[in-house]
mmCIF file of C-alpha atoms in Angstrom:
data_model
loop_
_atom_site.group_PDB
_atom_site.id
_atom_site.type_symbol
_atom_site.label_atom_id
_atom_site.label_comp_id
_atom_site.label_asym_id
_atom_site.label_seq_id
_atom_site.Cartn_x
_atom_site.Cartn_y
_atom_site.Cartn_z
ATOM 1 C CA MET Q 1 -13.813 133.064 53.823
ATOM 2 C CA LYS Q 2 -16.092 135.541 52.037
ATOM 3 C CA LYS Q 3 -19.044 133.158 52.438
ATOM 4 C CA LEU Q 4 -18.397 132.828 56.174
ATOM 5 C CA PHE Q 5 -18.151 136.611 56.541
ATOM 6 C CA LEU Q 6 -21.427 137.093 54.635
ATOM 7 C CA ALA Q 7 -23.168 134.420 56.733
ATOM 8 C CA VAL Q 8 -22.043 136.094 59.976
ATOM 9 C CA LEU Q 9 -23.077 139.512 58.650
ATOM 10 C CA LEU Q 10 -26.512 138.174 57.683
ATOM 11 C CA ALA Q 11 -26.981 136.497 61.078
ATOM 12 C CA LEU Q 12 -26.037 139.695 62.909
ATOM 13 C CA GLY Q 13 -28.357 141.739 60.703
ATOM 14 C CA LEU Q 14 -31.273 139.431 61.449
ATOM 15 C CA ALA Q 15 -30.468 139.418 65.160
ATOM 16 C CA PHE Q 16 -30.340 143.206 65.393
ATOM 17 C CA ALA Q 17 -33.666 143.426 63.552
ATOM 18 C CA GLN Q 18 -35.315 141.754 66.574
ATOM 19 C CA SER Q 19 -36.416 143.365 69.851
ATOM 20 C CA PRO Q 20 -33.324 144.062 71.939
ATOM 21 C CA TYR Q 21 -33.532 144.870 75.639
ATOM 22 C CA ALA Q 22 -31.327 146.069 78.461
ATOM 23 C CA GLY Q 23 -31.915 145.634 82.156
ATOM 24 C CA GLY Q 24 -30.588 145.088 85.604
ATOM 25 C CA HIS Q 25 -31.036 142.993 88.710
ATOM 26 C CA LEU Q 26 -30.561 142.915 92.456
ATOM 27 C CA GLY Q 27 -30.130 139.644 94.228
ATOM 28 C CA LEU Q 28 -28.124 137.121 96.141
ATOM 29 C CA PHE Q 29 -25.022 135.188 95.123
ATOM 30 C CA GLY Q 30 -23.548 132.438 97.212
ATOM 31 C CA GLY Q 31 -22.964 128.861 98.129
ATOM 32 C CA GLY Q 32 -21.855 126.762 101.073
ATOM 33 C CA GLY Q 33 -23.873 128.819 103.563
ATOM 34 C CA VAL Q 34 -22.514 132.174 102.335
ATOM 35 C CA ASN Q 35 -25.067 134.621 100.874
ATOM 36 C CA LEU Q 36 -23.792 137.861 99.335
ATOM 37 C CA PHE Q 37 -25.578 140.858 97.813
ATOM 38 C CA ASN Q 38 -25.262 141.019 94.016
ATOM 39 C CA ILE Q 39 -26.122 143.725 91.477
ATOM 40 C CA GLY Q 40 -25.847 143.531 87.703
ATOM 41 C CA LEU Q 41 -26.626 144.839 84.231
ATOM 42 C CA HIS Q 42 -27.355 142.897 81.055
ATOM 43 C CA ALA Q 43 -28.465 143.229 77.432
ATOM 44 C CA GLY Q 44 -30.072 140.684 75.176
ATOM 45 C CA MET Q 45 -32.208 139.962 72.161
ATOM 46 C CA PRO Q 46 -34.207 137.118 70.628
ATOM 47 C CA LEU Q 47 -32.596 135.448 67.623
ATOM 48 C CA GLY Q 48 -35.929 135.463 65.814
ATOM 49 C CA PRO Q 49 -39.629 134.717 66.281
ATOM 50 C CA GLY Q 50 -40.034 131.494 68.259
ATOM 51 C CA MET Q 51 -36.267 131.151 68.663
ATOM 52 C CA PRO Q 52 -34.072 131.364 71.780
ATOM 53 C CA GLU Q 53 -32.651 134.661 72.930
ATOM 54 C CA VAL Q 54 -29.072 135.528 73.823
ATOM 55 C CA ARG Q 55 -28.027 137.698 76.755
ATOM 56 C CA ALA Q 56 -24.700 139.097 77.993
ATOM 57 C CA GLY Q 57 -24.285 140.359 81.541
ATOM 58 C CA LEU Q 58 -21.984 142.107 83.973
ATOM 59 C CA ASP Q 59 -22.440 141.805 87.745
ATOM 60 C CA PHE Q 60 -20.725 142.832 90.959
ATOM 61 C CA THR Q 61 -20.526 141.146 94.363
ATOM 62 C CA SER Q 62 -18.557 142.238 97.424
ATOM 63 C CA ALA Q 63 -17.124 139.492 99.648
ATOM 64 C CA ALA Q 64 -15.189 140.563 102.762
ATOM 65 C CA GLY Q 65 -14.148 143.793 101.065
ATOM 66 C CA VAL Q 66 -13.092 142.055 97.840
ATOM 67 C CA LEU Q 67 -14.994 143.088 94.716
ATOM 68 C CA ILE Q 68 -15.935 140.159 92.467
ATOM 69 C CA THR Q 69 -16.685 141.245 88.899
ATOM 70 C CA GLY Q 70 -18.627 138.686 86.893
ATOM 71 C CA PHE Q 71 -19.269 138.354 83.177
ATOM 72 C CA SER Q 72 -21.918 135.978 81.859
ATOM 73 C CA GLY Q 73 -23.450 134.803 78.621
ATOM 74 C CA ASP Q 74 -26.795 133.024 78.364
ATOM 75 C CA VAL Q 75 -29.040 131.325 75.852
ATOM 76 C CA LEU Q 76 -32.640 131.536 77.084
ATOM 77 C CA LEU Q 77 -35.654 129.636 75.779
ATOM 78 C CA PRO Q 78 -39.071 131.153 76.572
ATOM 79 C CA LEU Q 79 -41.727 128.501 77.232
ATOM 80 C CA ALA Q 80 -45.242 128.922 75.870
ATOM 81 C CA VAL Q 81 -47.777 128.171 78.607
ATOM 82 C CA PRO Q 82 -51.423 128.839 77.640
ATOM 83 C CA ASP Q 83 -53.477 131.152 79.890
ATOM 84 C CA LEU Q 84 -50.471 132.174 82.007
ATOM 85 C CA PRO Q 85 -50.039 135.963 82.323
ATOM 86 C CA ALA Q 86 -46.271 135.533 82.747
ATOM 87 C CA THR Q 87 -43.674 133.765 80.589
ATOM 88 C CA PRO Q 88 -41.482 131.083 82.172
ATOM 89 C CA TYR Q 89 -38.094 130.406 80.600
ATOM 90 C CA LEU Q 90 -35.161 127.994 80.809
ATOM 91 C CA GLY Q 91 -31.590 128.568 79.814
ATOM 92 C CA ALA Q 92 -27.920 127.746 80.105
ATOM 93 C CA GLY Q 93 -24.789 129.814 80.116
ATOM 94 C CA ALA Q 94 -21.245 130.449 81.211
ATOM 95 C CA ASN Q 95 -19.622 132.704 83.805
ATOM 96 C CA PHE Q 96 -16.217 134.333 84.141
ATOM 97 C CA TRP Q 97 -15.227 136.051 87.412
ATOM 98 C CA LEU Q 98 -12.375 138.430 88.261
ATOM 99 C CA PHE Q 99 -11.399 139.015 91.903
ATOM 100 C CA ALA Q 100 -8.279 140.014 93.873
ATOM 101 C CA GLY Q 101 -5.855 139.142 91.085
ATOM 102 C CA ASN Q 102 -7.582 135.816 90.397
ATOM 103 C CA THR Q 103 -9.958 134.519 87.761
ATOM 104 C CA ASP Q 104 -12.515 131.740 87.817
ATOM 105 C CA PHE Q 105 -15.065 130.365 85.375
ATOM 106 C CA GLY Q 106 -18.202 128.287 85.554
ATOM 107 C CA VAL Q 107 -21.403 127.126 83.912
ATOM 108 C CA HIS Q 108 -24.994 127.642 84.982
ATOM 109 C CA GLY Q 109 -28.589 126.769 84.264
ATOM 110 C CA THR Q 110 -31.398 129.322 84.403
ATOM 111 C CA LEU Q 111 -35.005 128.976 85.525
ATOM 112 C CA GLY Q 112 -37.032 132.176 85.449
ATOM 113 C CA ILE Q 113 -40.372 133.844 84.952
ATOM 114 C CA ARG Q 114 -41.116 137.304 83.553
ATOM 115 C CA ALA Q 115 -44.155 139.495 83.066
ATOM 116 C CA SER Q 116 -44.766 142.738 81.173
ATOM 117 C CA LEU Q 117 -45.992 145.853 82.913
ATOM 118 C CA PRO Q 118 -49.076 146.826 80.843
ATOM 119 C CA GLY Q 119 -48.653 149.935 78.704
ATOM 120 C CA THR Q 120 -44.877 150.132 79.206
ATOM 121 C CA PRO Q 121 -41.766 148.620 77.594
ATOM 122 C CA VAL Q 122 -40.771 147.263 81.036
ATOM 123 C CA VAL Q 123 -40.697 143.539 81.839
ATOM 124 C CA GLY Q 124 -40.097 142.365 85.421
ATOM 125 C CA PHE Q 125 -38.432 139.037 86.128
ATOM 126 C CA VAL Q 126 -37.333 136.625 88.845
ATOM 127 C CA GLU Q 127 -34.753 133.948 88.094
ATOM 128 C CA PHE Q 128 -32.686 131.280 89.786
ATOM 129 C CA GLN Q 129 -29.314 130.162 88.412
ATOM 130 C CA PRO Q 130 -27.635 127.095 89.926
ATOM 131 C CA THR Q 131 -23.946 127.477 89.047
ATOM 132 C CA TYR Q 132 -20.818 125.345 89.114
ATOM 133 C CA ALA Q 133 -17.455 127.154 89.397
ATOM 134 C CA PHE Q 134 -14.474 125.117 88.188
ATOM 135 C CA GLY Q 135 -11.580 126.937 89.910
ATOM 136 C CA GLY Q 136 -10.179 126.106 93.350
ATOM 137 C CA GLY Q 137 -11.329 122.499 93.314
ATOM 138 C CA GLY Q 138 -14.856 123.383 92.148
ATOM 139 C CA ALA Q 139 -17.856 124.741 94.003
ATOM 140 C CA PHE Q 140 -21.621 124.821 93.611
ATOM 141 C CA LEU Q 141 -22.976 128.373 93.754
ATOM 142 C CA TYR Q 142 -26.237 130.115 92.966
ATOM 143 C CA TYR Q 143 -27.667 133.421 91.810
ATOM 144 C CA LEU Q 144 -31.175 134.512 92.840
ATOM 145 C CA LYS Q 145 -32.179 137.622 90.874
ATOM 146 C CA VAL Q 146 -35.089 140.076 90.822
ATOM 147 C CA GLY Q 147 -34.962 142.695 88.099
ATOM 148 C CA ALA Q 148 -36.404 144.441 85.090
ATOM 149 C CA ASN Q 149 -35.733 144.694 81.364
ATOM 150 C CA PHE Q 150 -36.442 147.714 79.178
ATOM 151 C CA GLY Q 151 -37.338 146.854 75.582
ATOM 152 C CA PHE Q 152 -36.260 149.062 72.683
#
């Protein structure tokens, strides 16, 4: 047990030694012909040089007066593309939604691109997340996000 605790402590120490960021997005959330406005906040960090990054998020969507609160976790893999001023990335993650006394969960993929604003710690991004929600018989959904991250 002590070895497991030390391994977790070491992993967390290395993770927090990286470049964490926090950010937000505006976008659309929907499926089946329904498109809803979505807003969210997130925080993340790379696991190390050349390694994937992890991100946790919180978002809000209003549907017919019902507030949907969403929680998400992602693993993102930046892709190295020579001579491209922006960085594309792929990822996968999970979602958990709370709404009107109900809960739902799902999985998603992520396809995005981000670019730094020169001379600032700000990075703008656009991403698309096709999503599958398991509750209520299942449904295909999507997120389309435009946002910014602030690096620490």
